Short mmCIF file of C-alpha atoms and ligand atoms in Angstrom, two decimals:
data_model
loop_
_atom_site.label_atom_id
_atom_site.label_comp_id
_atom_site.label_asym_id
_atom_site.label_seq_id
_atom_site.Cartn_x
_atom_site.Cartn_y
_atom_site.Cartn_z
CA ASN Y 66 -33.86 -125.51 -108.90
CA SER Y 67 -31.05 -124.32 -111.00
CA PRO Y 68 -29.52 -126.98 -113.20
CA ALA Y 69 -26.96 -127.82 -111.57
CA TRP Y 70 -29.08 -128.88 -108.24
CA ASN Y 71 -31.19 -130.51 -110.65
CA PHE Y 72 -27.94 -132.53 -111.80
CA GLN Y 73 -26.77 -133.53 -108.39
CA ARG Y 74 -30.02 -135.45 -107.79
CA VAL Y 75 -29.90 -137.70 -110.62
CA ASP Y 76 -29.43 -141.46 -109.67
CA ARG Y 77 -26.19 -142.35 -110.87
CA ASN Y 78 -26.68 -145.87 -110.93
CA GLN Y 79 -30.00 -145.46 -113.02
CA GLY Y 80 -29.97 -146.62 -116.89
CA LEU Y 81 -26.54 -147.68 -115.68
CA GLY Y 82 -28.08 -150.37 -114.02
CA ALA Y 83 -26.69 -151.02 -109.96
CA PRO Y 84 -22.79 -151.78 -110.10
CA ASP Y 85 -21.76 -155.59 -110.26
CA LEU Y 86 -20.19 -156.59 -106.38
CA ARG Y 87 -20.20 -160.11 -107.38
CA GLY Y 88 -16.53 -161.74 -107.58
CA LEU Y 89 -14.49 -161.65 -111.05
CA ALA Y 90 -15.47 -165.82 -110.62
CA GLN Y 91 -18.69 -165.42 -111.46
CA ARG Y 92 -18.87 -162.54 -113.99
CA LYS Y 93 -16.36 -164.70 -115.40
CA PRO Y 94 -17.39 -168.24 -115.34
CA GLY Y 95 -14.52 -169.17 -118.50
CA MET Y 96 -12.01 -167.90 -116.22
CA THR Y 97 -8.89 -169.58 -116.11
CA MET Y 98 -6.97 -168.35 -113.75
CA ASP Y 99 -7.79 -167.12 -110.67
CA TYR Y 100 -7.34 -163.07 -111.40
CA GLU Y 101 -8.20 -162.34 -107.59
CA ALA Y 102 -5.83 -164.73 -105.93
CA ALA Y 103 -2.97 -163.06 -108.76
CA LEU Y 104 -3.88 -159.95 -107.26
CA ASP Y 105 -4.19 -160.99 -103.35
CA ALA Y 106 -0.92 -162.66 -103.61
CA SER Y 107 1.11 -160.39 -105.51
CA LEU Y 108 0.03 -157.70 -102.97
CA GLN Y 109 0.67 -160.03 -99.85
CA ARG Y 110 4.18 -160.36 -101.04
CA LEU Y 111 4.50 -156.30 -100.81
CA HIS Y 112 2.80 -156.94 -96.43
CA ASP Y 113 5.14 -159.38 -96.31
CA GLU Y 114 8.49 -157.38 -96.54
CA GLY Y 115 7.15 -154.99 -94.72
CA ARG Y 116 6.77 -152.45 -98.32
CA TYR Y 117 3.63 -152.20 -99.44
CA ARG Y 118 3.28 -148.28 -99.50
CA THR Y 119 0.64 -146.71 -98.42
CA PHE Y 120 0.27 -142.68 -99.39
CA ILE Y 121 -0.39 -140.21 -97.01
CA ASP Y 122 -3.29 -137.72 -97.73
CA ILE Y 123 -2.14 -134.52 -97.09
CA GLU Y 124 -3.12 -130.89 -97.95
CA ARG Y 125 -0.55 -128.57 -98.46
CA ARG Y 126 -1.30 -124.91 -97.89
CA LYS Y 127 -0.23 -122.17 -100.44
CA GLY Y 128 2.23 -119.38 -97.89
CA ALA Y 129 2.64 -121.82 -95.54
CA TYR Y 130 4.69 -124.48 -97.43
CA PRO Y 131 6.35 -126.52 -95.53
CA ASN Y 132 3.09 -126.67 -93.13
CA ALA Y 133 0.54 -129.32 -94.11
CA VAL Y 134 -2.78 -130.88 -93.54
CA TRP Y 135 -3.01 -134.50 -92.88
CA ARG Y 136 -6.35 -136.46 -93.37
CA LYS Y 137 -5.85 -139.44 -91.44
CA PRO Y 138 -7.40 -142.62 -92.34
CA ASP Y 139 -9.98 -142.25 -89.55
CA GLY Y 140 -11.08 -138.87 -90.95
CA SER Y 141 -9.52 -136.83 -88.33
CA GLU Y 142 -6.43 -133.91 -89.44
CA ALA Y 143 -3.91 -132.90 -87.76
CA ASP Y 144 -1.58 -130.02 -89.12
CA ILE Y 145 2.43 -131.56 -90.55
CA THR Y 146 5.31 -130.79 -91.65
CA VAL Y 147 6.68 -131.87 -94.72
CA TRP Y 148 9.92 -133.52 -94.95
CA CYS Y 149 10.40 -135.63 -98.01
CA GLY Y 150 9.35 -133.47 -101.24
CA ASN Y 151 11.12 -132.69 -103.81
CA ASP Y 152 9.42 -128.76 -104.23
CA TYR Y 153 13.04 -127.67 -103.31
CA LEU Y 154 12.92 -124.35 -102.85
CA GLY Y 155 9.31 -123.47 -102.17
CA MET Y 156 9.03 -122.74 -105.69
CA GLY Y 157 5.68 -124.29 -106.08
CA GLN Y 158 4.27 -121.58 -103.50
CA HIS Y 159 5.86 -118.09 -105.32
CA PRO Y 160 3.92 -115.34 -106.23
CA GLU Y 161 5.84 -115.02 -109.37
CA VAL Y 162 4.88 -118.43 -110.37
CA LEU Y 163 1.37 -118.35 -108.80
CA ALA Y 164 0.75 -115.42 -110.63
CA ALA Y 165 1.74 -116.53 -114.62
CA MET Y 166 -0.29 -119.97 -113.74
CA HIS Y 167 -2.51 -117.53 -113.46
CA GLU Y 168 -2.68 -115.58 -116.28
CA ALA Y 169 -1.89 -118.23 -118.81
CA LEU Y 170 -5.77 -120.35 -117.15
CA ASP Y 171 -7.71 -116.81 -117.43
CA ALA Y 172 -6.38 -116.59 -121.37
CA THR Y 173 -6.84 -119.47 -122.60
CA GLY Y 174 -8.98 -121.24 -119.98
CA ALA Y 175 -8.04 -125.41 -118.77
CA GLY Y 176 -6.03 -127.90 -121.03
CA SER Y 177 -3.90 -127.26 -124.07
CA GLY Y 178 -7.45 -129.13 -125.68
CA GLY Y 179 -4.84 -131.25 -127.81
CA THR Y 180 -1.26 -133.04 -128.97
CA ARG Y 181 1.43 -130.91 -129.50
CA ASN Y 182 1.41 -131.32 -133.62
CA ILE Y 183 -2.59 -131.64 -133.78
CA SER Y 184 -3.25 -127.97 -131.70
CA GLY Y 185 -1.39 -128.38 -128.87
CA THR Y 186 1.48 -125.71 -129.24
CA THR Y 187 0.75 -122.46 -127.87
CA VAL Y 188 2.90 -119.32 -127.06
CA TYR Y 189 3.50 -120.31 -123.81
CA HIS Y 190 4.34 -123.97 -124.67
CA ASN Y 191 6.94 -121.83 -127.45
CA ARG Y 192 8.65 -119.56 -124.43
CA LEU Y 193 8.96 -122.02 -122.20
CA GLU Y 194 10.94 -124.11 -124.58
CA ALA Y 195 12.81 -120.49 -125.07
CA GLU Y 196 13.58 -119.68 -121.78
CA LEU Y 197 15.06 -123.75 -120.70
CA ALA Y 198 16.85 -123.79 -124.10
CA ASP Y 199 18.53 -120.32 -122.72
CA LEU Y 200 18.93 -121.90 -119.49
CA HIS Y 201 21.06 -124.37 -120.78
CA GLY Y 202 22.92 -123.04 -123.65
CA LYS Y 203 21.98 -125.31 -125.78
CA GLU Y 204 19.79 -123.91 -129.86
CA ALA Y 205 16.79 -125.99 -128.10
CA ALA Y 206 14.83 -127.75 -125.25
CA LEU Y 207 11.85 -129.49 -125.58
CA VAL Y 208 9.15 -130.08 -123.22
CA PHE Y 209 7.47 -133.32 -121.99
CA THR Y 210 5.00 -134.12 -119.95
CA SER Y 211 7.22 -134.90 -116.88
CA ALA Y 212 11.35 -135.82 -116.70
CA TYR Y 213 10.02 -139.66 -116.42
CA ILE Y 214 9.00 -139.32 -120.08
CA ALA Y 215 11.62 -137.33 -121.40
CA ASN Y 216 14.26 -139.74 -120.79
CA ASP Y 217 12.22 -142.45 -121.43
CA ALA Y 218 10.88 -141.39 -124.79
CA THR Y 219 14.46 -140.36 -125.84
CA LEU Y 220 16.50 -143.06 -124.81
CA SER Y 221 14.03 -145.16 -126.69
CA THR Y 222 14.40 -143.41 -129.70
CA LEU Y 223 18.03 -142.91 -130.03
CA PRO Y 224 18.56 -145.78 -131.77
CA LYS Y 225 16.05 -145.40 -134.86
CA LEU Y 226 17.90 -142.00 -135.20
CA PHE Y 227 22.06 -143.84 -135.18
CA PRO Y 228 20.93 -147.49 -136.14
CA GLY Y 229 23.57 -149.21 -134.30
CA LEU Y 230 23.36 -147.46 -131.64
CA ILE Y 231 25.72 -148.70 -128.24
CA ILE Y 232 24.38 -147.18 -124.63
CA TYR Y 233 26.36 -147.37 -121.41
CA SER Y 234 24.31 -146.48 -118.55
CA ASP Y 235 25.15 -145.78 -115.38
CA ALA Y 236 24.07 -148.93 -112.96
CA LEU Y 237 21.43 -146.59 -110.22
CA ASN Y 238 20.64 -144.37 -113.16
CA HIS Y 239 16.49 -143.68 -112.81
CA ALA Y 240 13.58 -146.05 -113.09
CA SER Y 241 13.17 -143.87 -116.74
CA MET Y 242 16.29 -144.15 -118.38
CA ILE Y 243 16.40 -147.93 -117.71
CA GLU Y 244 13.19 -148.90 -118.59
CA GLY Y 245 13.98 -146.40 -122.31
CA VAL Y 246 17.23 -148.00 -122.70
CA ARG Y 247 15.44 -151.09 -121.82
CA ARG Y 248 12.70 -150.68 -124.62
CA ASN Y 249 14.36 -149.69 -126.82
CA GLY Y 250 15.88 -152.44 -128.60
CA GLY Y 251 19.71 -151.73 -128.88
CA ALA Y 252 22.14 -152.63 -127.26
CA LYS Y 253 23.23 -151.27 -124.07
CA ARG Y 254 25.84 -152.04 -121.37
CA VAL Y 255 25.90 -150.90 -117.90
CA PHE Y 256 28.40 -150.23 -115.63
CA ARG Y 257 29.01 -149.72 -112.75
CA HIS Y 258 28.00 -146.68 -110.74
CA ASN Y 259 30.36 -143.78 -111.11
CA ASP Y 260 33.22 -146.49 -112.01
CA VAL Y 261 34.58 -144.76 -115.04
CA ALA Y 262 37.29 -147.52 -115.54
CA HIS Y 263 34.81 -149.55 -116.10
CA LEU Y 264 32.90 -148.02 -118.16
CA ARG Y 265 36.42 -147.23 -120.61
CA GLU Y 266 36.16 -150.95 -120.62
CA LEU Y 267 33.60 -151.79 -121.04
CA ILE Y 268 33.61 -149.54 -124.43
CA ALA Y 269 37.19 -150.84 -125.75
CA ALA Y 270 35.68 -153.84 -126.37
CA ASP Y 271 33.09 -152.96 -128.44
CA ASP Y 272 33.72 -151.78 -132.08
CA PRO Y 273 35.31 -148.15 -132.23
CA ALA Y 274 33.42 -147.55 -135.10
CA ALA Y 275 29.82 -148.29 -133.14
CA PRO Y 276 28.38 -144.99 -132.57
CA LYS Y 277 27.71 -144.68 -128.84
CA LEU Y 278 26.44 -142.87 -126.46
CA ILE Y 279 27.05 -143.08 -122.53
CA ALA Y 280 23.69 -141.88 -120.55
CA PHE Y 281 24.18 -140.68 -116.34
CA GLU Y 282 22.74 -138.68 -114.38
CA SER Y 283 25.06 -135.36 -112.00
CA ILE Y 284 23.10 -136.61 -108.87
CA TYR Y 285 22.05 -139.35 -107.93
CA SER Y 286 18.72 -138.84 -105.44
CA MET Y 287 18.60 -141.22 -103.07
CA ASP Y 288 22.29 -141.22 -102.06
CA GLY Y 289 22.93 -137.31 -103.16
CA ASP Y 290 26.47 -138.42 -105.04
CA PHE Y 291 27.13 -136.58 -108.71
CA GLY Y 292 27.91 -138.01 -111.47
CA PRO Y 293 31.88 -137.64 -112.89
CA ILE Y 294 30.89 -135.52 -115.48
CA LYS Y 295 33.93 -133.84 -116.93
CA ALA Y 296 35.60 -137.67 -116.43
CA ILE Y 297 32.80 -138.59 -118.59
CA CYS Y 298 32.90 -135.81 -120.77
CA ASP Y 299 36.44 -136.62 -121.54
CA LEU Y 300 36.27 -140.05 -122.36
CA ALA Y 301 33.48 -139.41 -124.57
CA GLU Y 302 35.21 -137.11 -126.92
CA GLU Y 303 38.47 -139.60 -126.80
CA VAL Y 304 35.60 -142.46 -127.51
CA GLY Y 305 33.65 -140.37 -130.11
CA ALA Y 306 30.43 -141.28 -128.49
CA LEU Y 307 27.39 -138.60 -126.87
CA THR Y 308 26.29 -138.12 -123.66
CA TYR Y 309 23.11 -137.76 -122.17
CA ILE Y 310 22.97 -136.38 -118.69
CA ASP Y 311 19.64 -136.39 -116.05
CA GLU Y 312 19.98 -133.46 -114.14
CA VAL Y 313 16.45 -133.86 -112.80
CA HIS Y 314 18.14 -133.20 -108.96
CA ALA Y 315 19.65 -130.20 -110.30
CA VAL Y 316 18.15 -128.05 -112.53
CA GLY Y 317 17.28 -124.48 -109.92
CA MET Y 318 19.15 -126.13 -107.80
CA TYR Y 319 23.07 -125.81 -108.81
CA GLY Y 320 25.15 -123.56 -111.38
CA ALA Y 321 25.46 -119.52 -111.62
CA ARG Y 322 21.88 -119.50 -113.13
CA GLY Y 323 19.70 -122.88 -112.10
CA ALA Y 324 21.45 -124.89 -114.84
CA GLY Y 325 22.09 -127.78 -112.42
CA VAL Y 326 25.72 -129.79 -111.77
CA ALA Y 327 27.18 -129.10 -115.23
CA GLU Y 328 26.89 -125.25 -115.30
CA ARG Y 329 28.16 -125.20 -112.25
CA ASP Y 330 31.78 -127.12 -112.55
CA GLY Y 331 32.20 -125.82 -116.27
CA GLN Y 332 31.21 -129.26 -118.09
CA MET Y 333 27.41 -128.06 -120.08
CA HIS Y 334 28.96 -127.12 -123.30
CA ARG Y 335 30.21 -130.40 -123.30
CA ILE Y 336 27.24 -132.52 -122.69
CA ASP Y 337 25.10 -133.43 -126.22
CA ILE Y 338 21.91 -133.92 -124.23
CA ILE Y 339 20.40 -132.38 -121.19
CA ASN Y 340 17.53 -133.38 -118.57
CA GLY Y 341 15.07 -131.69 -116.86
CA THR Y 342 12.58 -131.28 -114.62
CA LEU Y 343 10.58 -128.82 -113.85
CA ALA Y 344 8.18 -130.60 -111.18
CA LYS Y 345 11.41 -129.69 -108.36
CA ALA Y 346 13.00 -127.09 -107.20
CA TYR Y 347 11.03 -125.28 -110.34
CA GLY Y 348 8.17 -126.32 -108.24
CA VAL Y 349 5.71 -127.52 -110.96
CA MET Y 350 5.50 -129.94 -113.65
CA GLY Y 351 6.79 -131.50 -116.45
CA GLY Y 352 10.42 -132.17 -118.10
CA TYR Y 353 12.19 -131.50 -121.00
CA ILE Y 354 15.06 -132.21 -122.51
CA ALA Y 355 17.66 -129.65 -124.73
CA ALA Y 356 20.04 -130.61 -127.27
CA SER Y 357 21.59 -128.96 -130.78
CA ALA Y 358 18.84 -127.80 -133.41
CA LYS Y 359 18.99 -130.70 -134.61
CA MET Y 360 18.92 -133.64 -132.25
CA VAL Y 361 15.53 -131.92 -131.01
CA ASP Y 362 14.43 -132.28 -134.68
CA ALA Y 363 14.77 -135.21 -135.21
CA VAL Y 364 13.15 -136.47 -130.82
CA ARG Y 365 10.31 -134.56 -131.76
CA SER Y 366 9.38 -135.69 -135.28
CA TYR Y 367 10.59 -139.95 -133.84
CA ALA Y 368 9.79 -140.36 -129.93
CA PRO Y 369 6.15 -141.21 -129.96
CA GLY Y 370 6.47 -140.63 -126.52
CA PHE Y 371 6.38 -136.85 -128.01
CA ILE Y 372 4.19 -137.03 -130.57
CA PHE Y 373 0.43 -139.20 -129.52
CA THR Y 374 0.07 -137.48 -125.99
CA THR Y 375 -1.92 -134.02 -125.09
CA SER Y 376 0.50 -131.33 -123.86
CA LEU Y 377 0.76 -129.74 -121.26
CA PRO Y 378 -1.94 -126.87 -120.24
CA PRO Y 379 -0.57 -123.87 -121.24
CA ALA Y 380 -0.79 -122.93 -117.56
CA ILE Y 381 0.89 -125.05 -116.04
CA ALA Y 382 4.12 -124.36 -119.47
CA ALA Y 383 3.31 -120.90 -118.44
CA GLY Y 384 4.47 -120.91 -114.42
CA ALA Y 385 7.28 -123.46 -115.18
CA ALA Y 386 8.46 -120.43 -117.58
CA ALA Y 387 7.94 -118.16 -114.99
CA SER Y 388 10.16 -120.74 -112.14
CA VAL Y 389 13.14 -120.98 -114.54
CA ARG Y 390 13.63 -117.24 -115.23
CA HIS Y 391 12.96 -116.44 -111.42
CA LEU Y 392 15.97 -118.92 -111.30
CA LYS Y 393 17.96 -117.47 -113.47
CA THR Y 394 18.68 -114.56 -111.68
CA ASP Y 395 18.06 -115.23 -107.96
CA GLY Y 396 20.29 -117.30 -106.26
CA THR Y 397 19.40 -116.70 -102.59
CA LEU Y 398 16.85 -120.00 -102.42
CA ARG Y 399 19.91 -122.00 -103.99
CA GLU Y 400 22.54 -120.83 -101.05
CA SER Y 401 20.06 -121.05 -98.31
CA GLN Y 402 18.94 -124.19 -99.34
CA GLN Y 403 22.33 -125.39 -99.40
CA LEU Y 404 22.36 -123.80 -96.23
CA HIS Y 405 19.56 -125.31 -93.95
CA ALA Y 406 20.66 -129.04 -95.68
CA ARG Y 407 24.15 -128.59 -94.35
CA ILE Y 408 22.84 -127.34 -91.00
CA LEU Y 409 20.90 -130.65 -90.73
CA LYS Y 410 23.25 -133.07 -91.47
CA MET Y 411 25.86 -131.74 -89.04
CA ARG Y 412 23.50 -131.99 -86.31
CA LEU Y 413 22.04 -135.49 -87.28
CA LYS Y 414 25.59 -136.49 -87.61
CA GLY Y 415 26.82 -134.84 -83.99
CA LEU Y 416 23.95 -137.64 -82.80
CA GLY Y 417 25.76 -140.50 -84.98
CA LEU Y 418 22.67 -140.74 -86.71
CA PRO Y 419 24.36 -143.15 -89.71
CA ILE Y 420 23.83 -139.14 -92.22
CA ILE Y 421 25.24 -139.73 -96.03
CA ASP Y 422 26.90 -136.80 -96.96
CA HIS Y 423 27.98 -136.82 -100.38
CA GLY Y 424 28.02 -132.31 -100.54
CA SER Y 425 24.67 -132.44 -102.20
CA HIS Y 426 21.48 -130.52 -101.22
CA ILE Y 427 19.89 -134.31 -100.15
CA VAL Y 428 19.93 -135.56 -96.27
CA PRO Y 429 19.55 -139.37 -96.59
CA LEU Y 430 19.42 -141.56 -93.28
CA HIS Y 431 20.53 -144.95 -93.24
CA VAL Y 432 18.05 -147.45 -91.70
CA GLY Y 433 18.58 -151.01 -93.29
CA ASN Y 434 15.37 -152.13 -93.36
CA PRO Y 435 11.73 -152.22 -94.17
CA VAL Y 436 10.46 -152.43 -91.29
CA HIS Y 437 12.38 -150.19 -89.41
CA CYS Y 438 12.46 -147.63 -91.71
CA LYS Y 439 8.07 -147.92 -92.12
CA MET Y 440 8.26 -147.83 -88.14
CA LEU Y 441 10.33 -144.73 -87.99
CA SER Y 442 8.29 -142.62 -90.45
CA ASP Y 443 4.84 -143.63 -88.49
CA MET Y 444 6.18 -142.33 -85.98
CA LEU Y 445 7.85 -139.49 -87.13
CA LEU Y 446 4.28 -138.92 -88.81
CA GLU Y 447 1.94 -140.34 -85.51
CA THR Y 448 3.90 -138.14 -82.39
CA PHE Y 449 6.23 -135.38 -83.92
CA GLY Y 450 4.23 -133.96 -86.99
CA ILE Y 451 6.58 -135.07 -89.49
CA TYR Y 452 6.04 -136.34 -92.41
CA VAL Y 453 9.08 -137.84 -94.44
CA GLN Y 454 8.23 -140.92 -96.38
CA PRO Y 455 9.99 -144.31 -96.15
CA ILE Y 456 12.23 -145.28 -99.22
CA ASN Y 457 12.20 -149.18 -99.49
CA PHE Y 458 13.35 -151.20 -102.84
CA PRO Y 459 12.86 -151.15 -105.52
CA THR Y 460 13.48 -147.50 -105.00
CA VAL Y 461 16.63 -148.20 -103.29
CA PRO Y 462 18.58 -151.75 -102.93
CA ARG Y 463 17.13 -153.93 -100.31
CA GLY Y 464 18.86 -153.09 -97.06
CA THR Y 465 19.59 -149.68 -97.58
CA GLU Y 466 16.19 -148.76 -96.54
CA ARG Y 467 16.38 -144.80 -95.28
CA LEU Y 468 14.50 -141.90 -94.81
CA ARG Y 469 15.28 -138.74 -97.34
CA PHE Y 470 15.09 -135.56 -95.59
CA THR Y 471 14.71 -132.60 -97.95
CA PRO Y 472 15.08 -129.09 -97.01
CA SER Y 473 14.19 -126.88 -98.25
CA PRO Y 474 14.42 -122.56 -97.87
CA VAL Y 475 11.80 -122.38 -95.84
CA HIS Y 476 12.89 -125.01 -93.37
CA GLY Y 477 14.12 -122.59 -90.74
CA PRO Y 478 16.00 -123.36 -87.60
CA ALA Y 479 12.83 -123.74 -85.75
CA ARG Y 480 12.09 -126.92 -87.53
CA ILE Y 481 15.47 -127.93 -87.94
CA GLU Y 482 15.29 -128.05 -84.65
CA VAL Y 483 11.36 -130.45 -84.07
CA LEU Y 484 13.56 -132.74 -86.64
CA VAL Y 485 16.28 -133.37 -84.65
CA ASN Y 486 14.79 -133.81 -81.18
CA ALA Y 487 12.26 -136.53 -82.88
CA MET Y 488 15.20 -138.40 -84.80
CA ASP Y 489 17.17 -138.26 -81.26
CA ASN Y 490 14.63 -139.43 -79.07
CA LEU Y 491 13.36 -142.44 -81.64
CA TRP Y 492 17.14 -143.68 -82.43
CA ALA Y 493 16.67 -144.10 -78.30
CA GLN Y 494 13.28 -145.31 -78.49
CA CYS Y 495 13.91 -147.93 -80.84
CA ALA Y 496 17.21 -148.94 -79.64
CA LEU Y 497 19.30 -147.72 -83.39
CA ASN Y 498 22.86 -148.08 -83.44
CA ARG Y 499 24.61 -144.56 -83.74
CA ALA Y 500 28.20 -144.05 -83.97
CA GLU Y 501 30.88 -144.44 -81.78
CA GLY Y 502 31.74 -141.37 -79.07
CA ALA Y 503 28.31 -139.15 -80.80
CA ALA Y 504 25.80 -137.39 -78.40
N1 PLP T 768 15.51 -138.83 -113.13
C1 PLP T 768 14.74 -138.67 -112.30
C2 PLP T 768 16.49 -138.83 -111.60
C3 PLP T 768 14.35 -138.87 -110.90
O1 PLP T 768 14.88 -138.27 -109.79
C4 PLP T 768 13.14 -138.71 -111.53
C5 PLP T 768 11.23 -138.54 -110.43
O2 PLP T 768 12.28 -138.18 -109.32
C6 PLP T 768 12.39 -138.18 -112.60
C7 PLP T 768 13.24 -137.94 -114.07
C8 PLP T 768 11.46 -138.26 -113.30
O3 PLP T 768 10.86 -136.51 -112.97
P1 PLP T 768 9.05 -136.53 -113.33
O4 PLP T 768 9.07 -136.53 -111.64
O5 PLP T 768 9.05 -134.50 -113.85
O6 PLP T 768 9.12 -137.29 -114.26
#
C-alpha cells in the first residue's frame, strides 16, 4: 500500500483521454499537405538508397568493456564485442572517473539546475575549465554540453565579434563546424581538403584588410588523416588570420599530456581556439573551447548555444575533469591503443583488405557501397558477435561507405584475432576484391 505502489496503479489514460490513434488527415481536416505521405516518402528514400539507419540496442557492462549485451528486436539477447565505439581508451569505465562522478552525484544531486548564468555554474564546472585551460596551455576554457554545440556556437558567434570576418573552412570539416559557419551570416570560403595551396589562393583573392579565420581539424575521423597544422599556422601568421582547430578525435590520444596533435607537433601555442570533446577518449560527455581569456569571455557572453541552455550535470563535469587529469600523466593507455591499431591494420592489410591508413588510431575499411556495407555489418553482428556500425552518406561521401573499427587498450590480441578471422571469412563469402598478392 505504499504511495509508490498506488502511483503505479494509476491508469495513465485516465483524465488525459485515450490516445488518439486516428491518422493526421482525420484529426486535422484542414490539412493542405499530406504530412504522413511526406514522412513516408522521406523514409522510403533512405530505405531505397540502403542508408536507413537502425540503432543497435546495446548495454555496456562496466568493467567488461568492450563486451556488451545486444538486445535484439525479437527480445532475445547476445553477447557482443563493440568495435566501433569512440570511448577510445576505455575511460568510460575507469575507476577514477567513476569515483569522481559518484562523489559529485552524492554531494550535489543529479542536474545542475540552471544555465551557467542562472545558478548552473558550480565548482565542478570551474575545476573542469581550469583543467582544460591547463591541458592546452591557454588562459581559459569554456565548457559546452557537447563538442557539436561548442563548434556550432563558437563559429556562429565569431562574426558578431569580428565584423566582416571571412571563415576559411576545410571541405571535410565536421557537420558541427559546417553548421556554425553556415548559420553565422558571414562570408565563408571552402578550401579543398588539406590543400594549403588552395587555401592560400582563396585568401589571396580576398581583401588583405578583412579579418580572417581558418577552421580545420587535427584528425579527420572518417579517413583518420591528419590536418596540416604547421603549414596552416605558418600561412595564418603570414596573412594575419586566426586559427580554429577541432581536436575532437585527438584529445586524450596524442601529445605528451593528451592535449592532441597540435601538442604532439609543438604547434599548440600557435592555435587561437582549440575545440575538444569530453565524450570520446575522455569517456564522459561535453565539449569545450580553450583560448585566450578575452576570447573565452567574449564567446561566453555572446554565444546563444552557450548562454541559453542548462549546464552539464556536476557529476559529468567531475568525471570529465578526473579523466582529463588522469590522461595528462598516464600515457600507457594511448600507447597501448596505438599498438592495437597498428596490429589490426597490419593484419587486415595482410589479408588484402582495403584499409585506409594515414598512421592515426582510426582503422577504416573501405567498402564503397551502402548495401554491402550494411550487409557486412549485419553478418559480423549476427554470426560473429562483432558490432561495427556501417558508415554511410551523409557521414561520408557516396561511394566511400566503410566500416570503421576503433581498437582500444581493451581490444587485445585475442579479440583482434577473432575480428581478423571474421573479416577474412566474410570477405570471401561476399566475393569482395582483395589487393594483389594478398593471403
Ligand atoms: N567534431 C568532430 C570532428 C566529431 O567527429 C564530432 C563527433 O563525432 C564532434 C565534433 C562532436 O562531438 P560531440 O560528440 O562531443 O558532440
